[in-house]
JSON list of C-alpha atoms and ligand atoms in Angstrom, two decimals:
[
{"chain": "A", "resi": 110, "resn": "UNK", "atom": "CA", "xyz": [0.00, 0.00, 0.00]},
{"chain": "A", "resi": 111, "resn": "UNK", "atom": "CA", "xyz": [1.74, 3.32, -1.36]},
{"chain": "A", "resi": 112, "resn": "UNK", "atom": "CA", "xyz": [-0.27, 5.73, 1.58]},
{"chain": "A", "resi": 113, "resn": "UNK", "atom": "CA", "xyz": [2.24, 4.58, 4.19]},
{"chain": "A", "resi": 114, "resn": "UNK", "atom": "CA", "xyz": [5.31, 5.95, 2.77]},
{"chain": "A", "resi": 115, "resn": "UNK", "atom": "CA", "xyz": [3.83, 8.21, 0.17]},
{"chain": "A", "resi": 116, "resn": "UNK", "atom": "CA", "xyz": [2.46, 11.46, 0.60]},
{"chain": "A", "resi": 117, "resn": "UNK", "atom": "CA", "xyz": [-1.64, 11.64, -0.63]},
{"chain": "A", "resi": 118, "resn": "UNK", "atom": "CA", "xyz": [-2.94, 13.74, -3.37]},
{"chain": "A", "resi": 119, "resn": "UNK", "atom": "CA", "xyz": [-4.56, 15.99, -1.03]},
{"chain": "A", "resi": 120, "resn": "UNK", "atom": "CA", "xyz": [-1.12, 16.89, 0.74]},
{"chain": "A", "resi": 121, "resn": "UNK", "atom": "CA", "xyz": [0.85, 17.25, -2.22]},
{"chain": "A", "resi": 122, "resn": "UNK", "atom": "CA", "xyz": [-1.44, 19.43, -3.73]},
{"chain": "A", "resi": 123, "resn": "UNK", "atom": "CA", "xyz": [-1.76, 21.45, -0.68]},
{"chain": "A", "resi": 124, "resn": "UNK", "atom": "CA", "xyz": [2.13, 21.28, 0.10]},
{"chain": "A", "resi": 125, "resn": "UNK", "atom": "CA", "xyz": [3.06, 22.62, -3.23]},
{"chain": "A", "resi": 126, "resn": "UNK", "atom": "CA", "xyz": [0.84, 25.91, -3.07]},
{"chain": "A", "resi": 127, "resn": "UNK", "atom": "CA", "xyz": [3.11, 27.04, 0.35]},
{"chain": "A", "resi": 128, "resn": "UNK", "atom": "CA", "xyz": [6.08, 28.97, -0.32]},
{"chain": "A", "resi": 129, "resn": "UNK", "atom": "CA", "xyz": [6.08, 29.24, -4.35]},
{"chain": "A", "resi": 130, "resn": "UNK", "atom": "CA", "xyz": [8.40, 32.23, -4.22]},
{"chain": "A", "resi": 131, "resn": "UNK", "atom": "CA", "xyz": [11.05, 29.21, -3.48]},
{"chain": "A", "resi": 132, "resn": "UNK", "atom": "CA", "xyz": [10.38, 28.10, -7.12]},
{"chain": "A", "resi": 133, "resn": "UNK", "atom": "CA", "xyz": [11.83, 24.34, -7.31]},
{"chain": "A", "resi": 134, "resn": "UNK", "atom": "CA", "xyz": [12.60, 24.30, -3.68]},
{"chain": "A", "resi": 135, "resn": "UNK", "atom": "CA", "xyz": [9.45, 22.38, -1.46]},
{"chain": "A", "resi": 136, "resn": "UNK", "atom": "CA", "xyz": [8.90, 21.38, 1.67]},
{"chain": "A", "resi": 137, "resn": "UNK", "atom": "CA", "xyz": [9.33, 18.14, 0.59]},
{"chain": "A", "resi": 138, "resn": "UNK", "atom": "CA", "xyz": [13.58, 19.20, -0.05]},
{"chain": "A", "resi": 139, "resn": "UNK", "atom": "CA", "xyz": [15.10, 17.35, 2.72]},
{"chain": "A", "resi": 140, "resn": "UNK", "atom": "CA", "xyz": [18.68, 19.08, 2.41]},
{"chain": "A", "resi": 141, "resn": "UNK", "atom": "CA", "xyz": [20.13, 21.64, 4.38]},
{"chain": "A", "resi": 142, "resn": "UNK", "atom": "CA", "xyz": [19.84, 24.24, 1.79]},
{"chain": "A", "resi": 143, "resn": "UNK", "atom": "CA", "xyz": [22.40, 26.74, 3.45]},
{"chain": "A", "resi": 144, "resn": "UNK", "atom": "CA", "xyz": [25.16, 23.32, 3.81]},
{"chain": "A", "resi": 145, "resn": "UNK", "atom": "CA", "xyz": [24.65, 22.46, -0.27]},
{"chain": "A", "resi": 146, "resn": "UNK", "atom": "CA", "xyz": [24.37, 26.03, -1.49]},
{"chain": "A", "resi": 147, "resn": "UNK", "atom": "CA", "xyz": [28.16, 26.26, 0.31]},
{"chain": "A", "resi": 148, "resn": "UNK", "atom": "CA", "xyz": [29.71, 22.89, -1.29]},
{"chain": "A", "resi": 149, "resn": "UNK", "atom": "CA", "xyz": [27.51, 24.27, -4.52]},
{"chain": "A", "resi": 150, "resn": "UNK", "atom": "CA", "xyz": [29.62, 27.12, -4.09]},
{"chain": "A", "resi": 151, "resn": "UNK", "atom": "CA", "xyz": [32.64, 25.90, -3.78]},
{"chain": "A", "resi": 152, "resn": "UNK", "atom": "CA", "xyz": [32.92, 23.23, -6.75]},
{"chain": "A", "resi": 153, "resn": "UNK", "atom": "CA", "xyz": [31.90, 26.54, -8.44]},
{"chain": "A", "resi": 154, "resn": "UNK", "atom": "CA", "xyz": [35.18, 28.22, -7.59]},
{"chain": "A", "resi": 155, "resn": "UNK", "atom": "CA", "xyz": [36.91, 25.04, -7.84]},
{"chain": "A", "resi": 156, "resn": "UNK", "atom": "CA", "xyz": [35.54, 24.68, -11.91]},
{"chain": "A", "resi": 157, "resn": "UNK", "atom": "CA", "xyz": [36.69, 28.33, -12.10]},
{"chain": "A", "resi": 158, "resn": "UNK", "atom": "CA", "xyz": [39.80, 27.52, -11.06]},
{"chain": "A", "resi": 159, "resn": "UNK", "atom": "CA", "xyz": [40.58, 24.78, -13.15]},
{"chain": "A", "resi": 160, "resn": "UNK", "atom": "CA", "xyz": [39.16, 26.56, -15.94]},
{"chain": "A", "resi": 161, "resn": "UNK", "atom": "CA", "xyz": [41.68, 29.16, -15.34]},
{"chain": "A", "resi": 162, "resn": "UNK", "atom": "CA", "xyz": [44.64, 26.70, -15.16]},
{"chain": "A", "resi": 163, "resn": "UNK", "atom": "CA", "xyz": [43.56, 24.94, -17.93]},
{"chain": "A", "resi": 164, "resn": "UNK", "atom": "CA", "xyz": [43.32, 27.90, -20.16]},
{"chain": "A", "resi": 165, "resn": "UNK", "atom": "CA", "xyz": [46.60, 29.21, -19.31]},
{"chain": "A", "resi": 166, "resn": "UNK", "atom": "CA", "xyz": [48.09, 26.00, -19.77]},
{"chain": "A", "resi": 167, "resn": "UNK", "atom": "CA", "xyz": [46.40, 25.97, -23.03]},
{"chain": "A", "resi": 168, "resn": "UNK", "atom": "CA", "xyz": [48.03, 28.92, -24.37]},
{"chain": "A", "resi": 169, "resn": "UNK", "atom": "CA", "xyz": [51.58, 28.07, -22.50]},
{"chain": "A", "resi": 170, "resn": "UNK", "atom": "CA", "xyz": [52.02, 24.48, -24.51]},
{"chain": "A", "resi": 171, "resn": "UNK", "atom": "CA", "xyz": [50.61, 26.27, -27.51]},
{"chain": "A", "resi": 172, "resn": "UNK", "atom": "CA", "xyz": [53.67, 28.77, -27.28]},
{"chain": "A", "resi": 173, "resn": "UNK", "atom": "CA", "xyz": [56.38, 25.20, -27.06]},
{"chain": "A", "resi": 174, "resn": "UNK", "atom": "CA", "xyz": [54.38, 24.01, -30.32]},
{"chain": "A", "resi": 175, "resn": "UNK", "atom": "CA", "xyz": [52.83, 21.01, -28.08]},
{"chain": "A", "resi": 176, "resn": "UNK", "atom": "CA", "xyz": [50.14, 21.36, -30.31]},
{"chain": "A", "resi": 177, "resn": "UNK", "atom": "CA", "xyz": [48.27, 18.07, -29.39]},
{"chain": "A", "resi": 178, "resn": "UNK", "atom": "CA", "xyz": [48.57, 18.25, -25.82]},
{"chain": "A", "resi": 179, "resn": "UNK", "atom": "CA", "xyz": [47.27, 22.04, -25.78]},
{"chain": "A", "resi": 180, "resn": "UNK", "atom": "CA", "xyz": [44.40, 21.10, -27.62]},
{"chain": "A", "resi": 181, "resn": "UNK", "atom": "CA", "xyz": [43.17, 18.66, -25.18]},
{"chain": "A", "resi": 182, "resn": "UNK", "atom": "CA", "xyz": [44.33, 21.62, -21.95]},
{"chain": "A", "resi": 183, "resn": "UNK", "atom": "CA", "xyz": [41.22, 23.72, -24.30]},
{"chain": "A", "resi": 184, "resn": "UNK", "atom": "CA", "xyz": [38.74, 21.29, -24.29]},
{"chain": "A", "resi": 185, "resn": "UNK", "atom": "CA", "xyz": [39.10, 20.55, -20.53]},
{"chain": "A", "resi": 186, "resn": "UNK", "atom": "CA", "xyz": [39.00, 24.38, -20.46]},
{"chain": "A", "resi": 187, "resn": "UNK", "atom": "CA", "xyz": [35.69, 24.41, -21.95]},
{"chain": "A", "resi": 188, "resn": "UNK", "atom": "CA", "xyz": [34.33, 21.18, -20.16]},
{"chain": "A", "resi": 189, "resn": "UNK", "atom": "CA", "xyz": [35.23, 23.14, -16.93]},
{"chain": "A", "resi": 190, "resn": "UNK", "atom": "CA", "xyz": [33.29, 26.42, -17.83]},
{"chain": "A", "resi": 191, "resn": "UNK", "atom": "CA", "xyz": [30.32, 23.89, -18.57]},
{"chain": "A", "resi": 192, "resn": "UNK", "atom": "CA", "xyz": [30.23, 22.52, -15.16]},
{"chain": "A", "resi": 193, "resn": "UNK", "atom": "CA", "xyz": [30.59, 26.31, -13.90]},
{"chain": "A", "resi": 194, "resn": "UNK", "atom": "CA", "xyz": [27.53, 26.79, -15.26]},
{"chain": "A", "resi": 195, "resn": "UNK", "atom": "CA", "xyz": [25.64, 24.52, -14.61]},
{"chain": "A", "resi": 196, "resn": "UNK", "atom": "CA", "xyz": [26.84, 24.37, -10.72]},
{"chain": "A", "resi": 197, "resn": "UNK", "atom": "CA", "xyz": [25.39, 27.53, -11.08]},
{"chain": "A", "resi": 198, "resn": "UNK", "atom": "CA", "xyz": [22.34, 27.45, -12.60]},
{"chain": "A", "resi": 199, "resn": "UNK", "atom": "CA", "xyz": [21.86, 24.69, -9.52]},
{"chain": "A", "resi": 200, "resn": "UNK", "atom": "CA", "xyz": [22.43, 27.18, -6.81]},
{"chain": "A", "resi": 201, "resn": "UNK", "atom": "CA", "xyz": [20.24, 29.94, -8.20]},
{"chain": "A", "resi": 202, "resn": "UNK", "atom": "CA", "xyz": [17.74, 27.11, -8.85]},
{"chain": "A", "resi": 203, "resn": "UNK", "atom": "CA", "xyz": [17.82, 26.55, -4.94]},
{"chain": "A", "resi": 204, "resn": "UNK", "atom": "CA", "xyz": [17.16, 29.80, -4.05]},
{"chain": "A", "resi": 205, "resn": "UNK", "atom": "CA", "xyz": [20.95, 31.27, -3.68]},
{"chain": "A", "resi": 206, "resn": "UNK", "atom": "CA", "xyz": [23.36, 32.78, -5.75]},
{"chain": "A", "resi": 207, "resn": "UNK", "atom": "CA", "xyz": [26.28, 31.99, -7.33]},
{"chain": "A", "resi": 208, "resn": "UNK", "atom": "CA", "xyz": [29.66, 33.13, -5.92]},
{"chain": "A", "resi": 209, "resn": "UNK", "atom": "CA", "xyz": [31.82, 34.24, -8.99]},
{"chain": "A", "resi": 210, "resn": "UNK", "atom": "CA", "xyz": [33.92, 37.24, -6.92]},
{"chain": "A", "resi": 211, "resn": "UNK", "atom": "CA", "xyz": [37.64, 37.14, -7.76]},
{"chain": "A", "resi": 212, "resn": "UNK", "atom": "CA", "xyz": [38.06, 37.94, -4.12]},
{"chain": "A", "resi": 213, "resn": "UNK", "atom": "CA", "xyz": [39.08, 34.90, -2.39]},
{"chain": "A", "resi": 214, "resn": "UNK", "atom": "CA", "xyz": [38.66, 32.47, -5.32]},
{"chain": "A", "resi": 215, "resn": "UNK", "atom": "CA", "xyz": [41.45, 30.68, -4.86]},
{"chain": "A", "resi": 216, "resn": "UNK", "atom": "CA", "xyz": [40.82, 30.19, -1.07]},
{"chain": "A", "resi": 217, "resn": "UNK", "atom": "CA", "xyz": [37.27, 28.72, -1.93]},
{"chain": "A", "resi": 218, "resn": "UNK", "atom": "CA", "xyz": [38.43, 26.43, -4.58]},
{"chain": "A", "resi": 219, "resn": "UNK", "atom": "CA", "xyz": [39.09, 23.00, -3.44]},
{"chain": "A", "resi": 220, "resn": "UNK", "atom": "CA", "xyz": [41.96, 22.41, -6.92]},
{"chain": "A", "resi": 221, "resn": "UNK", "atom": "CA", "xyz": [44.78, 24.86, -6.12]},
{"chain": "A", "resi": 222, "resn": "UNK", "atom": "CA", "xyz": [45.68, 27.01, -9.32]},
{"chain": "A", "resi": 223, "resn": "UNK", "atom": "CA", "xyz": [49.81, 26.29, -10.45]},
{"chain": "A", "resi": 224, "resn": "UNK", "atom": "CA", "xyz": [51.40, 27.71, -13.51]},
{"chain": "A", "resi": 225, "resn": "UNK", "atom": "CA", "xyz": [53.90, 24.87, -14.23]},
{"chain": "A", "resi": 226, "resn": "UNK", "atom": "CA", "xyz": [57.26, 25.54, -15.80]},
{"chain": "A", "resi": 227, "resn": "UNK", "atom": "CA", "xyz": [57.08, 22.71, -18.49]},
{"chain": "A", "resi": 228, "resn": "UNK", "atom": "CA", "xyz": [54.56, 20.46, -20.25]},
{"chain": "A", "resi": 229, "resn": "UNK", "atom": "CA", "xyz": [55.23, 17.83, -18.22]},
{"chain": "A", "resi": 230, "resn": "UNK", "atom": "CA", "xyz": [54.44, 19.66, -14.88]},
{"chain": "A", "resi": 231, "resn": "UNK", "atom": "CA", "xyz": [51.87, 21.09, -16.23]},
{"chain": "A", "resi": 232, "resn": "UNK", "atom": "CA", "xyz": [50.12, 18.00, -16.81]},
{"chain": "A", "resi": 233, "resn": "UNK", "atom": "CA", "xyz": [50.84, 16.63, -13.59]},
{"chain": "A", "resi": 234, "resn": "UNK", "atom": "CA", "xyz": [49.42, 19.98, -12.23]},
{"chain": "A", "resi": 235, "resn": "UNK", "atom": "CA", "xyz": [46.43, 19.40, -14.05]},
{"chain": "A", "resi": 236, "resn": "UNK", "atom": "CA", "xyz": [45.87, 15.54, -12.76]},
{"chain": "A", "resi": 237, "resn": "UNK", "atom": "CA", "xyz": [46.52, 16.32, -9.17]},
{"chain": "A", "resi": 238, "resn": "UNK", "atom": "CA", "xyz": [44.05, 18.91, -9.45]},
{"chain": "A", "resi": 239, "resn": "UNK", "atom": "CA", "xyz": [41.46, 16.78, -11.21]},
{"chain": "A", "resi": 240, "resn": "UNK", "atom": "CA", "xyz": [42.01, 14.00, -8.54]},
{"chain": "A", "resi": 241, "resn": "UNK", "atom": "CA", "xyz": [40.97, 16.67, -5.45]},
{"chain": "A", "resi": 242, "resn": "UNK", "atom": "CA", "xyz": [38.03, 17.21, -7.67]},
{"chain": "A", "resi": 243, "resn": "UNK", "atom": "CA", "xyz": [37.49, 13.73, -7.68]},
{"chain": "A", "resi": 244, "resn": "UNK", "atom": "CA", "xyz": [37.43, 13.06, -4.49]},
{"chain": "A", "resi": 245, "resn": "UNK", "atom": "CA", "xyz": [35.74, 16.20, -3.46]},
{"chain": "A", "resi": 246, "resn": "UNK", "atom": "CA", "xyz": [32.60, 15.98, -5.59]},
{"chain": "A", "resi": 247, "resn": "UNK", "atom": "CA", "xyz": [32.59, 11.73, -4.29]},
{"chain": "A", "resi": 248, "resn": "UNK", "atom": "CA", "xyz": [32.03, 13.31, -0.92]},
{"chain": "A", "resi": 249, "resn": "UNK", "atom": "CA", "xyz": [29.27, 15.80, -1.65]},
{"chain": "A", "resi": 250, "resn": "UNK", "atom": "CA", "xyz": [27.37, 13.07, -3.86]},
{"chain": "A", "resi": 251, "resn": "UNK", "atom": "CA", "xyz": [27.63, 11.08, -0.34]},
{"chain": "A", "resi": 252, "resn": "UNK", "atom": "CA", "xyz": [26.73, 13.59, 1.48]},
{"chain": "A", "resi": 253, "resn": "UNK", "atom": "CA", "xyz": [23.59, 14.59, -0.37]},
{"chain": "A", "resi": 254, "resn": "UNK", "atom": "CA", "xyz": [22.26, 11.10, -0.84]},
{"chain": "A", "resi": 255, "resn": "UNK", "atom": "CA", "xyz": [18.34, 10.94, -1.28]},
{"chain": "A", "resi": 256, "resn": "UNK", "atom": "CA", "xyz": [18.10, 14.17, 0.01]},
{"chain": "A", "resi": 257, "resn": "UNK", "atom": "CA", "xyz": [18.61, 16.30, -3.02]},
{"chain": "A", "resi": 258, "resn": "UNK", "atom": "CA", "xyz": [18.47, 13.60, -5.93]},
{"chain": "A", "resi": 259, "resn": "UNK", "atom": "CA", "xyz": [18.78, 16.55, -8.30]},
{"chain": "A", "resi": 260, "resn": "UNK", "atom": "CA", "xyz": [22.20, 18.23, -7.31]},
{"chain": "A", "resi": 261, "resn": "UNK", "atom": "CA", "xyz": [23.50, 14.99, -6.69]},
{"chain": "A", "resi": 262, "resn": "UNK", "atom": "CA", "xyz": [22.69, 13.33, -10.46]},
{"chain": "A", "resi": 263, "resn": "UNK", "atom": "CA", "xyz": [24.46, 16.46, -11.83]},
{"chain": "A", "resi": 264, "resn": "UNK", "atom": "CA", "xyz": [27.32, 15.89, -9.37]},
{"chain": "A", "resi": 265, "resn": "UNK", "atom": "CA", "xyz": [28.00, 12.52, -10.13]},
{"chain": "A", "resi": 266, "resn": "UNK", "atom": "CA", "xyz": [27.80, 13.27, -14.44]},
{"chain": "A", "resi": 267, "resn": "UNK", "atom": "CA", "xyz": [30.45, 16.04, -13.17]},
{"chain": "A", "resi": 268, "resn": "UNK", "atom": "CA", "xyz": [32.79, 13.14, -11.44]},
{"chain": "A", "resi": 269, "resn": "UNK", "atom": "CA", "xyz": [32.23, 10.98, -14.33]},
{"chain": "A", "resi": 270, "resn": "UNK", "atom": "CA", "xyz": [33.83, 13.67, -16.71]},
{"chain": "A", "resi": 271, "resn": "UNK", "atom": "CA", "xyz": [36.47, 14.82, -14.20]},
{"chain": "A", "resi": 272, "resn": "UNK", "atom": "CA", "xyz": [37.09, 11.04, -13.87]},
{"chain": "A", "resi": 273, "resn": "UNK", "atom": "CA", "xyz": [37.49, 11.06, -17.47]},
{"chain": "A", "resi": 274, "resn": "UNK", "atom": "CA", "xyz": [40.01, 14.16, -17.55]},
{"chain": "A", "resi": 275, "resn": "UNK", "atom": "CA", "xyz": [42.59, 12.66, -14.79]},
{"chain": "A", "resi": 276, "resn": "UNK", "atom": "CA", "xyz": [42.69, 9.36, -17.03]},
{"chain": "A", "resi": 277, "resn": "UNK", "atom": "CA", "xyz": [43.54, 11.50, -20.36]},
{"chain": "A", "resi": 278, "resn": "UNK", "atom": "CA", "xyz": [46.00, 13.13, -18.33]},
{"chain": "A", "resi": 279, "resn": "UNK", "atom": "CA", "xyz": [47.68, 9.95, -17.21]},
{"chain": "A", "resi": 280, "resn": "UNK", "atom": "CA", "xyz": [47.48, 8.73, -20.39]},
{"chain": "A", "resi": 281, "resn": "UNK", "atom": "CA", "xyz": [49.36, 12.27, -21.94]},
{"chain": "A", "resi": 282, "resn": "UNK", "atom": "CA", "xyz": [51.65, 11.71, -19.02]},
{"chain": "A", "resi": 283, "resn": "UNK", "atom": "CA", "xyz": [52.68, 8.18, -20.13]},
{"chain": "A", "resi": 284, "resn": "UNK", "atom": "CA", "xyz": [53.27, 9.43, -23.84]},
{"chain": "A", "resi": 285, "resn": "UNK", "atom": "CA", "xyz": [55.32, 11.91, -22.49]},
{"chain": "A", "resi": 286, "resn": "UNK", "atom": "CA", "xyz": [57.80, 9.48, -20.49]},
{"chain": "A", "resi": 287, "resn": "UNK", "atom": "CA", "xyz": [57.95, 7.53, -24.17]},
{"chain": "B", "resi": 586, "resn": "FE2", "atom": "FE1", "xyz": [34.89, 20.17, -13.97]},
{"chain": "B", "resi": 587, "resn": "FE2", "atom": "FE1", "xyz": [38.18, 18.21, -14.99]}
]
């Protein structure tokens, strides 16, 4: 029998006309919206970050002619400002708002932001910081369980492509001890 886990009709219905200033947040959002707007917040800065450092890097390898390796720095680049986004769009979608000040970026970003002096440092740069972001966004989709199935579905297709980065990485690494 659905009734004894299920909310009825009646209660939905009557649930969903409180509070619809909060847009797509109900009563029935179980998270602590303060807690997840702050990790929201800071995988934000950390996807700046790494945007930055990718970008640079980008432009850095182009300059030594490492014209294959640069062109994968540029699409992380661009993969990175995607997930800026839509961490984002997320936050303002729960009612707060995306933290994009320079001021204290760095600080706020989980991924630390190093220049590296050659390709090959650079690269390691990049896979250390895609690991933190790894294990960081493993943690928040832990954390948020069933609680907010939304944030944490976009989370995890975040890890999957960040899981994807470190192993082209590695794999640029490898070629590069060849
Ligand atoms: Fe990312
Ligand atoms: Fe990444």
């Amino acid at each position: 029998m659905p009734g004894a886990f299920l909310s009825d009709i009646q209660t939905l219905r009557k649930r969903a006309r409180e509070h619809i200033a909060q847009g797509a947040v109900t009563p029935g959002y179980h998270a602590d919206r303060d807690v997840v707007i702050k990790l929201l917040n800071e995988a934000l800065a950390t996807e700046i970050i790494c945007t930055l450092r990718y970008k640079r890097h980008y432009h850095m390898a182009k300059g030594i002619h490492a014209e294959s390796v640069a062109a994968e720095f540029q699409e992380h680049a661009s993969e990175e400002q995607q997930h800026a986004d839509q961490i984002a769009e997320r936050i303002t979608q729960l009612g707060g708002a995306p933290d994009f000040s320079p001021d204290g970026l760095a600080s706020r970003s989980h991924a630390e932001y190093v220049e590296g002096d050659t390709l090959e440092e650079m690269i390691k740069e990049d896979l250390v910081a895609e690991r933190i972001a790894i294990d960081s966004y493993r943690e928040m989709i832990n954390y948020l369980g069933q609680n907010d199935s939304t944030s944490r579905r976009m989370l995890e297709e975040i890890l999957a492509k960040e899981e994807e980065h470190a192993d082209d990485l590695a794999t640029l690494l490898e070629g590069l001890a060849h």
